[in-house]
Coordinates of C-alpha atoms and ligand atoms in Angstrom, one line a residue:
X1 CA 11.4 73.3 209.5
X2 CA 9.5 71.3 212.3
X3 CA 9.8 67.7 212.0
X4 CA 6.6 66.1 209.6
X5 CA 4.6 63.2 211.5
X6 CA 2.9 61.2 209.5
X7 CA -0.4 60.1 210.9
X8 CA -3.3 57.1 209.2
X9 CA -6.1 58.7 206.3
X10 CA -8.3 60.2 207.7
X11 CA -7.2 61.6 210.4
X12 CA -8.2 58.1 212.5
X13 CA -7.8 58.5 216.2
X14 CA -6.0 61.3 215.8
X15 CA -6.2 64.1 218.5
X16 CA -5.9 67.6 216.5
X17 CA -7.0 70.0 219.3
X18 CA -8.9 70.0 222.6
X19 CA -12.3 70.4 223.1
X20 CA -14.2 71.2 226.2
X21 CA -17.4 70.8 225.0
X22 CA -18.1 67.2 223.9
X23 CA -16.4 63.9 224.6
X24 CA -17.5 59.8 224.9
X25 CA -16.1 58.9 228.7
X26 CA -14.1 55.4 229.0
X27 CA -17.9 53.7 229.1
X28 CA -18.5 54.9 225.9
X29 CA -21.3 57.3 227.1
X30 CA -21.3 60.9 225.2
X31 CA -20.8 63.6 227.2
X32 CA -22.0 67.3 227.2
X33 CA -19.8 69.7 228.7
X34 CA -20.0 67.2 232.0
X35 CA -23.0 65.5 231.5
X36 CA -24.2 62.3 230.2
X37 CA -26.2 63.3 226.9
X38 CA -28.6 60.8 227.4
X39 CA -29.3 61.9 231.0
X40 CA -29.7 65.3 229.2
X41 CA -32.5 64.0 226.2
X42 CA -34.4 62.6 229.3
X43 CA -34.4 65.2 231.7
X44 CA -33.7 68.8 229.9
X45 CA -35.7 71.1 227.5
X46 CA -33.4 71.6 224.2
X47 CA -33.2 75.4 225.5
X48 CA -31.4 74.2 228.4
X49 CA -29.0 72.0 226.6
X50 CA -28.2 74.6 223.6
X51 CA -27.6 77.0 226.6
X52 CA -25.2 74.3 228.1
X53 CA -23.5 73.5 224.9
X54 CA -22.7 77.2 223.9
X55 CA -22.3 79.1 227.4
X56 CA -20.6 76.0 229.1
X57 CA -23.3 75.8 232.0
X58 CA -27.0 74.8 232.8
X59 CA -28.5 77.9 232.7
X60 CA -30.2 79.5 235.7
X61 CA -34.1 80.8 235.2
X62 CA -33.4 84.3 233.8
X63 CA -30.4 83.0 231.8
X64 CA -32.7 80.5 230.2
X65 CA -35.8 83.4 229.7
X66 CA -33.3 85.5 228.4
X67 CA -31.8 83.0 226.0
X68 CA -35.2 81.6 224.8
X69 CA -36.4 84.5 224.2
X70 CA -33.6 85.5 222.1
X71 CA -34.8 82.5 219.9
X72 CA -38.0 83.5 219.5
X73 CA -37.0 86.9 218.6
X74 CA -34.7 85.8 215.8
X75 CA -36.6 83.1 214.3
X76 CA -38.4 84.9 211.6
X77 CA -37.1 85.1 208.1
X78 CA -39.2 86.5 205.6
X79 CA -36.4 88.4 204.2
X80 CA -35.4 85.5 202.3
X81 CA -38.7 84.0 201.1
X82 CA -38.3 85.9 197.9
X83 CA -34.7 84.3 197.6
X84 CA -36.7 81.0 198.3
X85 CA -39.2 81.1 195.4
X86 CA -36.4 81.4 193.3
X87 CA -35.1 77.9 193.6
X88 CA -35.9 74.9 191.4
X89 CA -39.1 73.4 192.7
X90 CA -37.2 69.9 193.4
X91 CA -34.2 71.6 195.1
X92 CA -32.9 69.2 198.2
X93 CA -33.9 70.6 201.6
X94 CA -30.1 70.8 202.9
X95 CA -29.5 72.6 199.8
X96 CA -31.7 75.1 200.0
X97 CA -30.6 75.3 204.0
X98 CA -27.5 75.9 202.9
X99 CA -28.1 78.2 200.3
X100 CA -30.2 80.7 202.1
X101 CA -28.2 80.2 205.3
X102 CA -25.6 82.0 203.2
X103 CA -28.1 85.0 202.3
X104 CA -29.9 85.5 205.0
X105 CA -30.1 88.8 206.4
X106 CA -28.8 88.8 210.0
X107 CA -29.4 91.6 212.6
X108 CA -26.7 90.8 215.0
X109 CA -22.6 91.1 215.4
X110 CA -21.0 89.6 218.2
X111 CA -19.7 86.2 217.1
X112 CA -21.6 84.4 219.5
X113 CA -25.0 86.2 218.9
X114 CA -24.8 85.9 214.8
X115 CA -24.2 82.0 215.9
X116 CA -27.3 82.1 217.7
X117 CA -29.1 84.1 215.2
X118 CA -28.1 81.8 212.4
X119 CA -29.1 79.2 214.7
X120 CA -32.8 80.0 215.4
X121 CA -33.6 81.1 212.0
X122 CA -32.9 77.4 210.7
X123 CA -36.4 75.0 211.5
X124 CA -38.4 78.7 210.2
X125 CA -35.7 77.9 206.8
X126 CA -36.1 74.6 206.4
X127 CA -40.1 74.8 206.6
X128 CA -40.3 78.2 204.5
X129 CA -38.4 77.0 202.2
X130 CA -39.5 73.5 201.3
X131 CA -42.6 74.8 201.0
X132 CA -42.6 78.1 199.1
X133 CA -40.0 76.0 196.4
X134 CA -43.4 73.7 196.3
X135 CA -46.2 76.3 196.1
X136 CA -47.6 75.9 199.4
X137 CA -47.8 78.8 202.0
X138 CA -45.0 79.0 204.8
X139 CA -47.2 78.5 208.4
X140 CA -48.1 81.4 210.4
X141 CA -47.0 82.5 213.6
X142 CA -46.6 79.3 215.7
X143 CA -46.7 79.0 220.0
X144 CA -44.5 76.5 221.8
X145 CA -41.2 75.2 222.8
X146 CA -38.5 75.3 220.5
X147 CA -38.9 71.4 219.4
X148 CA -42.7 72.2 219.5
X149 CA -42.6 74.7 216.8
X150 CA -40.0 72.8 214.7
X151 CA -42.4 70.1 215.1
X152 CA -45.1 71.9 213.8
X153 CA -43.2 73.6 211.4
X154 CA -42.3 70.2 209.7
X155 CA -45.5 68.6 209.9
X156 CA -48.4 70.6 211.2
X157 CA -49.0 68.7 214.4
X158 CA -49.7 70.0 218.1
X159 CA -49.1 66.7 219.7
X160 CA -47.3 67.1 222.4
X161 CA -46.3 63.2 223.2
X162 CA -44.6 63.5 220.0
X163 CA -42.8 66.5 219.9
X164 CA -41.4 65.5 223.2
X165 CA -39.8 62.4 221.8
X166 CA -38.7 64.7 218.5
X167 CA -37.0 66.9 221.2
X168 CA -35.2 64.1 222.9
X169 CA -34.1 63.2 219.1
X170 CA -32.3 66.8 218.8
X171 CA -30.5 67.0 221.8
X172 CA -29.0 64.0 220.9
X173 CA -28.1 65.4 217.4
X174 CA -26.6 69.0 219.8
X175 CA -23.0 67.6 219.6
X176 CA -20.4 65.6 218.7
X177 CA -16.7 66.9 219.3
X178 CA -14.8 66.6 215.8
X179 CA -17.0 65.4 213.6
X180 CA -16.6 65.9 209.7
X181 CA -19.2 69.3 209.8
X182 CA -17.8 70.2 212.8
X183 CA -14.2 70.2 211.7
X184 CA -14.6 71.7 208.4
X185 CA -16.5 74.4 210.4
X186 CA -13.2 74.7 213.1
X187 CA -11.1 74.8 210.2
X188 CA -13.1 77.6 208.0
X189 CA -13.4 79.5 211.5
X190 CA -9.4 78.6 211.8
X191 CA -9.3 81.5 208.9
X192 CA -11.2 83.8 210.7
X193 CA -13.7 84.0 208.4
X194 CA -17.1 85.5 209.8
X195 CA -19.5 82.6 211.6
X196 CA -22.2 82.5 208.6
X197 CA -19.3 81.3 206.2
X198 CA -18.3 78.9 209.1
X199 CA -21.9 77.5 209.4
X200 CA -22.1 77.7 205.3
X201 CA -18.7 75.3 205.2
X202 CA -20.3 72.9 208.1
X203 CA -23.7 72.5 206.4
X204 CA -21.7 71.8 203.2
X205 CA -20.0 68.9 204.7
X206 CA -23.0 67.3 206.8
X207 CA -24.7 66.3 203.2
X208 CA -22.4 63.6 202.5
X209 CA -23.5 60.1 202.4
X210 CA -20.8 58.8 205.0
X211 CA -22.3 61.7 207.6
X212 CA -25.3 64.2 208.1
X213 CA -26.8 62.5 204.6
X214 CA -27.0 58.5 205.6
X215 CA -30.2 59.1 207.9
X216 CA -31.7 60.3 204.4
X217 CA -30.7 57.5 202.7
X218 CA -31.9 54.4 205.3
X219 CA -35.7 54.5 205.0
X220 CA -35.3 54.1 201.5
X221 CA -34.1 50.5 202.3
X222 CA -35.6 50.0 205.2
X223 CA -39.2 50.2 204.0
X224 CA -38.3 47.7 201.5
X225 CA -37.4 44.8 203.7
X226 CA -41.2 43.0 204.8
X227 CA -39.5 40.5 207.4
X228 CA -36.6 39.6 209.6
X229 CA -35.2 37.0 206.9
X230 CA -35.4 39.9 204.2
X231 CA -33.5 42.1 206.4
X232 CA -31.0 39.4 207.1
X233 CA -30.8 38.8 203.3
X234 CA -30.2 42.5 202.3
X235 CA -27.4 42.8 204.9
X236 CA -25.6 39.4 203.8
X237 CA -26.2 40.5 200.2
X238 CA -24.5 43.5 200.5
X239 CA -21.5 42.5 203.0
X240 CA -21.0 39.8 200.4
X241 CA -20.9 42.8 197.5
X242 CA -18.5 45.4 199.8
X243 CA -20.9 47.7 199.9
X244 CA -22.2 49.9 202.6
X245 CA -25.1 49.6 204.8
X246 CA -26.1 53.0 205.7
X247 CA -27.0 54.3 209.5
X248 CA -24.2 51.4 210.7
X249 CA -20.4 52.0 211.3
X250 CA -18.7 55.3 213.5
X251 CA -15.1 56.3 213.9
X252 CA -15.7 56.8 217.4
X253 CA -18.3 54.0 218.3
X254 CA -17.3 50.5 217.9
X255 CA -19.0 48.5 220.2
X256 CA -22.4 50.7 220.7
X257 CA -23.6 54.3 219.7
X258 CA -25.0 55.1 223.1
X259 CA -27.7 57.8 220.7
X260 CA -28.7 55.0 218.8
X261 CA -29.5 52.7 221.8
X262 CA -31.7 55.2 223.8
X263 CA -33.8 56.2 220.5
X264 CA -34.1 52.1 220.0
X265 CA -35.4 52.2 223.6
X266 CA -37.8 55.4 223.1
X267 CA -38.9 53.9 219.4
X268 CA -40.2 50.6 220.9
X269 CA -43.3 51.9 222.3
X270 CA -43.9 54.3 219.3
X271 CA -43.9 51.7 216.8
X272 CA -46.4 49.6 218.5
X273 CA -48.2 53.0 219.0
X274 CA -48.2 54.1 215.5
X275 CA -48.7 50.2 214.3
X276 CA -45.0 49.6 212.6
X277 CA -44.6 47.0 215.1
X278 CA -43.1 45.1 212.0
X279 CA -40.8 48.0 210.7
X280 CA -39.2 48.1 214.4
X281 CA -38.6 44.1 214.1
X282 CA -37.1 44.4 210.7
X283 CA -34.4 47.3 212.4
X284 CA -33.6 45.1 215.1
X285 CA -33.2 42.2 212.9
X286 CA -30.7 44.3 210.6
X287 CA -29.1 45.5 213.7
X288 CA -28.2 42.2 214.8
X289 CA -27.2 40.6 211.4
X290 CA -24.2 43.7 211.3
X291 CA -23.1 43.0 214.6
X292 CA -23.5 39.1 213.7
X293 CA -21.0 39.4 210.7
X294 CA -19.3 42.3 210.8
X295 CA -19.1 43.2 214.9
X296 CA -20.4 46.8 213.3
X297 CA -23.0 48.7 215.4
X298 CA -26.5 51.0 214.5
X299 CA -25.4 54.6 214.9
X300 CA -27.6 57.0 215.6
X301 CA -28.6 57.6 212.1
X302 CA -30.4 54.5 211.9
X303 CA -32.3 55.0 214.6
X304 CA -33.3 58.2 214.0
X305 CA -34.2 58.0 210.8
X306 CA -37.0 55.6 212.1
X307 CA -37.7 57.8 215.0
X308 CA -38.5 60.5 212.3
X309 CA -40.6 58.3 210.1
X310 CA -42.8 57.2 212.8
X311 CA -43.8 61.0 213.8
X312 CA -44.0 61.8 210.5
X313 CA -41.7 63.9 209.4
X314 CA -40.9 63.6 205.7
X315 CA -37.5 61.7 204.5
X316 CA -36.5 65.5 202.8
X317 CA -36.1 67.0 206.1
X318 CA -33.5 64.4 207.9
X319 CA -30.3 65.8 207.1
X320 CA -31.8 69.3 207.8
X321 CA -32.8 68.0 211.3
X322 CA -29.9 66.9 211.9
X323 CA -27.6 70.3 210.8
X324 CA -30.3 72.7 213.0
X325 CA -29.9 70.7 216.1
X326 CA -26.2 70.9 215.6
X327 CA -25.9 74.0 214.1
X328 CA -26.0 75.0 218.7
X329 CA -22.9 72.7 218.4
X330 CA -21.4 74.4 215.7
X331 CA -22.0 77.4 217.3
X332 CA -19.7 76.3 220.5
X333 CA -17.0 75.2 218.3
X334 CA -16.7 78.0 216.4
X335 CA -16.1 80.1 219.7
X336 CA -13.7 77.7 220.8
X337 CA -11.6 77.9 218.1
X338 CA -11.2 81.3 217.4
X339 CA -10.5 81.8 221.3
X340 CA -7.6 80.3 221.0
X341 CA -6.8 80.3 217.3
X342 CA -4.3 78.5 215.1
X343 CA -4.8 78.4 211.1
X344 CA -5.4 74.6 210.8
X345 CA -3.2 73.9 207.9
X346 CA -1.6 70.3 208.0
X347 CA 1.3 69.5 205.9
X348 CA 1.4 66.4 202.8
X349 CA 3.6 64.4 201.4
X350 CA 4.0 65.3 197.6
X351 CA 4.3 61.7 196.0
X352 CA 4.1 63.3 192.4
X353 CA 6.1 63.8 189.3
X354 CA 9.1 66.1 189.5
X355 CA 11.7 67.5 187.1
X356 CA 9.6 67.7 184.3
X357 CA 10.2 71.2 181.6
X358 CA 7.6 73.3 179.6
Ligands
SDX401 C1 -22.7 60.4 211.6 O1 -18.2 61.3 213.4 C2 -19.4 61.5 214.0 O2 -19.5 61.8 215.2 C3 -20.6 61.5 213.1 C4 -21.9 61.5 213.7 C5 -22.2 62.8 214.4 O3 -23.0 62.8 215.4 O4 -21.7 63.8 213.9 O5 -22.0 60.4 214.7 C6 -23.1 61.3 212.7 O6 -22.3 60.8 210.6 C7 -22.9 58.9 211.8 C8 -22.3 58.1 210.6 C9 -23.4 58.1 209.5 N1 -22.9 57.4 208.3 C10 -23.3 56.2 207.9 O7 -24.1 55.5 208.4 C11 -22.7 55.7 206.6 C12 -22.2 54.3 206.7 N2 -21.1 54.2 207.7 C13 -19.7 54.1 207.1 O8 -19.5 55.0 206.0 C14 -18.6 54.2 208.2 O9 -19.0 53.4 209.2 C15 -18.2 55.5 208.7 C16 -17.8 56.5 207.7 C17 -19.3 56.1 209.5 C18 -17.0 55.3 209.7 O10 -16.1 54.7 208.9 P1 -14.5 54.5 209.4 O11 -14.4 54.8 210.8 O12 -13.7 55.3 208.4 O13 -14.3 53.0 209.2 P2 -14.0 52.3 207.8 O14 -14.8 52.9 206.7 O15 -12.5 52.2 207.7 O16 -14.7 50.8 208.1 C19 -13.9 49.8 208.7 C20 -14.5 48.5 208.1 C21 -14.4 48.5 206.6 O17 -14.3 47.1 206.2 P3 -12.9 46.5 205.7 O18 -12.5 47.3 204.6 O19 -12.0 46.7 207.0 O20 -13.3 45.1 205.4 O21 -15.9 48.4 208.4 C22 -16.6 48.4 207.2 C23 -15.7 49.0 206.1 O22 -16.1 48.6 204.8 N3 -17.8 49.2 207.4 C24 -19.0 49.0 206.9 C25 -19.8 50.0 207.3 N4 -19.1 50.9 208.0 C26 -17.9 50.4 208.1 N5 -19.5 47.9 206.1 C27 -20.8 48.0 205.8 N6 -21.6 48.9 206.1 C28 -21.2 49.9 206.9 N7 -22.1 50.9 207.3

C-alpha cells in the first residue's frame, strides 16, 4: 500500500497533474498554450484562440477555414427543440444547457470532433432554448463570426462595436487550467466515459455559486447600490456579517485577476457610452473597499458580469456564457487527460464510527 499524503481541503495549491494548455506565469499573467490571454482578447478572432486552445497552435489560413467552417456546419439543433418545449417555462438557462447538452443528437465520433460538435451547438442551445421554454420563436439563420452570431443570438443586435468587445469577453472565459468545471470534467473523462457525459459533469459543476454561477448573482447587488458610499456600505456590511461578496476572491489570483483588469479597462469607455457612467463608479468603488479591508481582488466575474449588462445581454444568460466559451477549454482537457490516462481516485481518511453490530 503506497504511503497516504495528506494534503489542505480543497485541494489548495495542490498540483494533481500537468497541463499544457493553460497556466498564470510568475507575473500573474494567464497564459494560453504560450501566449499571454490578454494579448490574445486583443489581437485574435475566438476561432483562432479555440483552435489554439484545442490543437495546441495558431492555426494557419486553411486550418482556421477548415475549423470555422466545421462550426458553422455543426451549429444547428433543431433536433432538440421538441425536447426544449418540454421544459418548465421558468427553467434556468444553465439548466436547460445542461439538460439538452445531454440529449442532443450528435453526428460525429472522434473524441475530439464530438468535443467540437458539442461545442458549436451551445450559443444555438442556449438561444433556442430560452426562448422556445418562453413562447417566442428561435431566430433564423444568422451571418457572422462566431461571437457575432452568439451576439445576435442572445440579443438580436448587429452591432459590430459590441460584439467585438463580447468576443474579447469569451476568449477570456476560453480557459483556466484546473478549475472546479474543468476538473470534474478531467475526472469524469478520468473514467473514460464518452466526451458528452464529460461536458454534462463540467456544466453541472460551473452552476455553483462559488464558480460559473457568481457572475449571475452580482448585478443583482450591484444595481442596487446608487453611490460610492452605498457600495462602501454594502461591502463593510457584509465583511462585518462573514458573508460573501460575489465576483471577488480566486484560489489562484490574490493580488489581481489579470481578466478582470482588462474588461475594467475595455468597460470604461462602454459605460460612459451606454450612460452607466455611475454603475462603473459604484464597481470601482466596491473594488477598492475589498481590497481596502480584506486585500481581496475583482475576479473576472465581476467584471464581466457588467461587461454583459452594458451590451445587453440578459442576467439568465451569464453562466451559460461563461460554460460555451469554455466548453473549447473543456474540450482540450478532456483530450489531455485521456491521452495520458489515470482514473483520478484520491484516497480519505475515514474519521467515523467503527465496531458497531447489526
Ligand atoms: C470563477 O478557479 C478558477 O479559475 C475559477 C474561474 C475560472 O475562470 O474558471 O476563475 C472563474 O469561478 C471565479 C470565482 C467566482 N466566484 C465568486 O466570485 C464567489 C465569491 N468568491 C469566493 O467564494 C472565493 O473567493 C473563491 C471560492 C472564489 C475562492 O476561495 P478560496 O480560494 O477557497 O479562499 P477562501 O474561501 O478560503 O477565502 C479566504 C478568505 C476567507 O476569509 P477568512 O475565513 O480567512 O477570514 O477570504 C475570504 C474568506 O471568507 N473571502 C471572501 C471572499 N472570497 C474569499 N470574503 C468575502 N467575499 C468574498 N468574495
Amino acid at each position: 500500500m503506497a504511503e497516504n499524503i495528506t494534503v489542505p481541503k480543497g485541494l489548495a495549491d495542490v498540483i494533481v497533474d500537468e497541463t499544457a494548455i493553460a497556466s498564470t506565469d510568475s507575473d500573474g499573467n494567464l497564459i494560453y498554450r504560450g501566449y499571454v490571454a490578454e494579448e490574445l482578447a486583443e489581437k485574435s478572432t475566438f476561432e483562432q484562440v479555440a483552435y489554439l486552445i484545442v490543437y495546441g497552435h495558431l492555426p494557419d489560413r486553411g486550418e482556421l477555414r477548415e475549423f470555422t467552417s466545421f462550426l458553422n456546419s455543426h451549429e444547428n439543433v433543431t433536433g432538440t427543440r421538441r425536447i426544449m418545449r418540454l421544459l418548465p417555462k421558468d427553467v434556468l438557462t444553465i439548466d436547460m444547457l445542461r439538460t439538452v447538452v445531454s440529449l442532443v443528437p450528435l453526428a460525429e465520433k472522434d473524441n475530439d470532433r464530438v468535443l467540437l460538435e458539442i461545442a458549436a451547438k451551445m450559443p444555438r442551445i442556449i438561444s433556442d432554448g430560452y426562448r422556445l421554454t418562453r413562447g417566442m420563436k428561435p431566430f433564423g439563420k444568422i451571418r457572422g463570426s462566431y461571437a457575432e452570431k452568439f451576439y445576435h443570438l442572445l440579443t438580436g443586435s448587429v452591432d459590430k462595436k459590441d460584439a467585438r468587445l463580447f468576443e474579447e469577453l469569451l476568449i477570456l472565459y476560453m480557459e483556466h487550467e484546473f478549475n472546479a468545471s474543468t476538473f470534474a470534467l478531467r475526472v469524469t473523462a478520468s473514467t473514460l466515459a464518452d466526451p458528452r457525459a464529460a461536458v454534462t459533469a463540467a456544466l453541472a459543476a460551473i452552476k455553483g455559486p462559488l464558480h460559473g454561477g457568481a457572475n449571475a448573482e452580482i448585478l443583482g447587488y450591484l444595481l442596487s447600490l446608487k453611490s460610492k458610499e452605498e457600495a462602501r456600505k454594502y461591502v463593510d456590511r457584509k465583511l462585518d456579517k462573514k458573508e460573501l461578496v460575489m465576483g471577488f476572491g480566486h484560489r489562484i489570483y490574490k493580488a489581481k485577476d489579470p481578466r478582470a483588469q482588462y474588461l475594467k479597462r475595455r468597460l470604461k469607455d462602454l459605460a460612459l457610452e451606454k450612460g452607466a457612467g455611475q454603475l462603473y463608479e459604484v464597481a470601482v468603488a466596491i473594488e477598492d473597499e475589498m481590497w481596502e479591508k480584506k486585500n481581496i481582488p475583482a475576479n473576472m466575474d465581476f467584471y464581466a458580469a457588467i461587461c454583459m449588462y452594458l451590451l445587453g445581454i440578459d442576467g439568465t444568460f451569464n453562466t451559460p456564457i461563461f460554460a460555451a466559451s469554455r466548453s473549447f477549454g473543456w474540450a482540450a482537457h478532456y483530450l489531455e487527460q485521456v491521452s495520458g490516462n489515470k482514473l483520478i481516485r484520491p484516497s480519505s481518511r475515514y474519521v467515523g464510527k467503527t465496531g458497531l453490530h447489526v
